[in-house]
CSV table of C-alpha atoms in Angstrom, one decimal:
chain,number,residue,atom,x,y,z
O,15,MET,CA,0.4,-6.2,-0.4
O,16,ALA,CA,0.5,-3.3,-2.7
O,17,ASP,CA,-1.1,-5.3,-5.6
O,18,GLY,CA,-3.9,-6.4,-3.2
O,19,VAL,CA,-4.6,-2.9,-2.0
O,20,MET,CA,-4.4,-1.4,-5.5
O,21,ASN,CA,-6.8,-4.1,-6.7
O,22,PHE,CA,-9.2,-3.0,-4.0
O,23,VAL,CA,-8.8,0.7,-4.6
O,24,TYR,CA,-8.7,0.8,-8.4
O,25,GLN,CA,-9.9,-2.7,-9.4
O,26,GLU,CA,-6.5,-3.1,-11.1
O,27,ASN,CA,-3.3,-4.9,-10.4
O,28,PHE,CA,-0.2,-2.7,-10.8
O,29,GLY,CA,2.2,-5.6,-11.3
O,30,ALA,CA,4.3,-5.0,-8.2
O,31,LEU,CA,4.6,-8.7,-7.6
O,32,ASP,CA,5.7,-9.2,-11.2
O,33,ALA,CA,8.6,-6.8,-11.0
O,34,GLU,CA,12.1,-8.4,-11.1
O,35,ASP,CA,13.3,-9.0,-7.5
O,36,PHE,CA,10.0,-7.4,-6.4
O,37,ASP,CA,11.7,-4.0,-7.1
O,38,SER,CA,8.7,-2.2,-8.4
O,39,ASP,CA,8.8,1.4,-9.6
O,40,LEU,CA,5.6,1.9,-7.6
O,41,ILE,CA,7.0,0.6,-4.3
O,42,ALA,CA,10.4,2.2,-4.3
O,43,PRO,CA,9.1,5.8,-3.8
O,44,VAL,CA,7.1,4.7,-0.8
O,45,LEU,CA,10.1,3.0,0.8
O,46,ASP,CA,12.3,6.0,0.1
O,47,PHE,CA,9.7,8.3,1.6
O,48,VAL,CA,9.5,6.2,4.8
O,49,LYS,CA,13.2,6.3,5.1
O,50,ALA,CA,13.3,10.0,4.7
O,51,MET,CA,10.6,10.6,7.3
O,52,GLN,CA,12.8,9.3,10.0
O,53,TRP,CA,14.7,12.6,10.1
O,54,PRO,CA,11.7,14.8,11.0
O,55,THR,CA,10.8,12.4,13.7
O,56,TYR,CA,14.1,12.7,15.5
O,57,PHE,CA,15.0,16.3,14.5
O,58,PRO,CA,11.7,18.2,14.1
O,59,SER,CA,13.0,21.8,14.3
O,60,LEU,CA,16.1,21.2,12.2
O,61,SER,CA,14.2,19.2,9.6
O,62,GLY,CA,11.9,22.2,8.7
O,63,THR,CA,14.9,24.4,8.0
O,64,ILE,CA,16.7,21.7,6.0
O,65,LEU,CA,13.5,20.8,4.0
O,66,SER,CA,13.0,24.4,3.0
O,67,ILE,CA,16.5,24.5,1.6
O,68,ILE,CA,16.2,21.2,-0.1
O,69,GLN,CA,13.0,22.1,-1.8
O,70,ARG,CA,14.8,25.0,-3.6
O,71,LEU,CA,17.3,22.6,-5.3
O,72,PRO,CA,16.8,21.6,-9.0
O,73,ARG,CA,15.1,18.3,-9.6
O,74,TRP,CA,18.3,16.6,-10.8
O,75,ALA,CA,19.9,17.3,-7.4
O,76,LEU,CA,16.9,16.1,-5.6
O,77,GLU,CA,16.8,12.9,-7.6
O,78,ARG,CA,20.5,12.3,-6.9
O,79,TRP,CA,20.7,13.1,-3.2
O,80,PHE,CA,17.2,13.2,-1.8
O,81,LYS,CA,15.2,10.5,-3.5
O,82,GLY,CA,13.0,10.1,-0.4
O,83,ILE,CA,11.7,13.6,-0.8
O,84,VAL,CA,11.2,13.8,-4.6
O,85,ARG,CA,9.9,10.3,-5.3
O,86,PRO,CA,6.6,10.7,-3.4
O,87,TYR,CA,5.8,13.6,-5.7
O,88,ASP,CA,6.1,11.2,-8.6
O,89,CYS,CA,3.8,8.8,-6.7
O,90,GLN,CA,1.3,11.6,-6.2
O,91,LYS,CA,1.4,12.3,-10.0
O,92,MET,CA,0.7,8.6,-10.6
O,93,CYS,CA,-2.2,8.8,-8.2
O,94,HIS,CA,-3.6,11.9,-10.0
O,95,THR,CA,-3.3,10.1,-13.3
O,96,ARG,CA,-5.2,7.2,-11.9
O,97,ILE,CA,-8.0,9.4,-10.6
O,98,ASP,CA,-8.2,11.2,-13.9
O,99,TYR,CA,-8.5,7.9,-15.7
O,100,LEU,CA,-11.2,6.6,-13.3
O,101,SER,CA,-13.2,9.8,-13.6
O,102,SER,CA,-13.2,9.5,-17.4
O,103,ARG,CA,-14.4,5.9,-17.7
O,104,SER,CA,-17.9,4.7,-17.2
O,105,LEU,CA,-18.9,2.2,-14.7
O,106,GLY,CA,-19.2,-1.3,-16.2
O,107,LYS,CA,-21.2,-4.3,-15.2
O,108,ASP,CA,-18.2,-6.6,-16.0
O,109,ARG,CA,-16.3,-5.7,-12.9
O,110,PRO,CA,-17.1,-4.6,-9.3
O,111,PRO,CA,-16.7,-0.9,-8.7
O,112,SER,CA,-13.5,0.3,-7.1
O,113,VAL,CA,-13.4,2.6,-4.0
O,114,PHE,CA,-12.9,5.5,-6.4
O,115,ASP,CA,-15.6,4.4,-8.9
O,116,THR,CA,-18.0,4.7,-6.0
O,117,THR,CA,-16.7,8.1,-4.9
O,118,LEU,CA,-16.6,9.5,-8.5
O,119,ASN,CA,-20.2,8.4,-9.2
O,120,PRO,CA,-22.1,9.5,-6.1
O,121,ASN,CA,-25.7,8.7,-5.3
O,122,LEU,CA,-27.1,12.2,-5.0
O,123,ASP,CA,-30.4,10.8,-3.6
O,124,LYS,CA,-28.4,9.6,-0.6
O,125,GLY,CA,-26.6,12.9,-0.1
O,126,GLN,CA,-23.3,11.6,-1.5
O,127,TYR,CA,-21.0,14.0,-3.3
O,128,THR,CA,-17.7,13.9,-5.2
O,129,PRO,CA,-14.8,15.4,-3.2
O,130,PRO,CA,-12.4,17.8,-5.0
O,131,VAL,CA,-9.7,16.0,-7.1
O,132,GLN,CA,-7.0,17.1,-4.7
O,133,ASN,CA,-8.7,15.2,-1.9
O,134,LEU,CA,-9.1,12.1,-4.1
O,135,VAL,CA,-5.4,12.2,-5.0
O,136,ALA,CA,-4.5,12.6,-1.3
O,137,ASP,CA,-6.7,9.6,-0.5
O,138,ALA,CA,-5.2,7.6,-3.3
O,139,PHE,CA,-1.7,8.4,-2.0
O,140,ILE,CA,-2.7,7.4,1.6
O,141,PHE,CA,-4.2,4.1,0.3
O,142,PHE,CA,-1.0,3.4,-1.6
O,143,MET,CA,1.2,4.2,1.4
O,144,ALA,CA,-0.9,2.1,3.7
O,145,GLY,CA,-1.0,-0.8,1.3
O,146,THR,CA,2.8,-1.1,0.9
O,147,GLY,CA,4.8,-0.2,4.0
O,148,THR,CA,2.5,-1.0,6.9
O,149,ALA,CA,0.9,-4.2,5.8
O,150,ALA,CA,4.1,-5.6,4.4
O,151,TYR,CA,6.0,-4.8,7.5
O,152,THR,CA,3.4,-6.4,9.7
O,153,LEU,CA,3.5,-9.6,7.7
O,154,GLU,CA,7.3,-9.5,7.7
O,155,VAL,CA,7.4,-9.2,11.5
O,156,ALA,CA,4.7,-11.9,12.0
O,157,LEU,CA,6.5,-14.3,9.7
O,158,PHE,CA,9.9,-13.7,11.2
O,159,ASN,CA,8.5,-14.4,14.7
O,160,LEU,CA,6.7,-17.5,13.5
O,161,LEU,CA,9.7,-18.9,11.8
O,162,ASP,CA,12.2,-17.8,14.5
O,163,GLY,CA,9.9,-19.1,17.4
O,164,PRO,CA,9.5,-22.6,18.7
O,165,ALA,CA,8.9,-25.2,16.0
O,166,HIS,CA,5.7,-26.5,17.6
O,167,MET,CA,4.1,-23.1,17.0
O,168,LEU,CA,4.7,-23.3,13.2
O,169,GLU,CA,3.6,-27.0,13.2
O,170,ARG,CA,0.4,-26.1,15.1
O,171,LEU,CA,-0.4,-23.4,12.6
O,172,MET,CA,0.3,-25.6,9.6
O,173,GLN,CA,-1.9,-28.4,11.1
O,174,GLU,CA,-4.7,-25.9,11.7
O,175,LEU,CA,-4.5,-24.7,8.1
O,176,ARG,CA,-4.4,-28.3,6.7
O,177,GLU,CA,-7.6,-29.1,8.5
O,178,ALA,CA,-9.3,-25.9,7.3
O,179,ILE,CA,-8.0,-26.3,3.7
O,180,PRO,CA,-7.7,-30.0,3.0
O,181,ASP,CA,-6.8,-29.6,-0.7
O,182,GLU,CA,-5.9,-26.9,-3.2
O,183,ASP,CA,-9.4,-26.8,-4.6
O,184,THR,CA,-11.0,-25.9,-1.3
O,185,ILE,CA,-11.9,-22.2,-1.0
O,186,VAL,CA,-12.3,-21.0,2.6
O,187,GLY,CA,-14.2,-17.8,3.4
O,188,TRP,CA,-13.0,-15.0,5.7
O,189,ALA,CA,-15.4,-16.0,8.4
O,190,LYS,CA,-14.0,-19.6,8.6
O,191,LEU,CA,-10.4,-18.2,8.6
O,192,GLU,CA,-11.2,-15.9,11.5
O,193,GLU,CA,-12.2,-19.0,13.5
O,194,LEU,CA,-8.7,-20.4,13.4
O,195,PRO,CA,-7.0,-19.3,16.6
O,196,TYR,CA,-3.4,-19.7,15.6
O,197,LEU,CA,-4.0,-17.9,12.3
O,198,VAL,CA,-5.8,-15.1,14.0
O,199,PHE,CA,-3.0,-14.8,16.6
O,200,TYR,CA,-0.3,-14.5,13.9
O,201,ALA,CA,-2.3,-12.4,11.5
């Protein structure tokens, strides 16, 4: 999912699907962050105190014992680098504009403006977080339930897809896919 979201956001594939064992340097910080965020959920008052102590540690100690805290900072740096790159390039006719191309090149006649870089970096980080953990987890749960459920459910979905996509050269639009009841149920 991360490559799909990054393609939408930046009009660029970051190669997460090409990483060996799908262990991408871009995805790992997000997963570490999600694991680390369980502690504040269950121990909110204690977590603030512990976090203030942890943040005073040198980077090598953070990397060794608290990857879930330090790695999102690296991810934010990557997002900042991407925003800097996008703001320095001109819009081309050879590719559709990305979400940030549109934001970085506002139409002043329509009252649009370019937000501060810190806001764009925060947006990029949120897009990245949303494109990795949540979408992937949703697909994982849906596929597990589909494969673990009664066989006739999977067979019905496969039949529905075969009818909608009779051969590998058939391209089906979103509107048509949204008409498929079993696919919509599992998606």
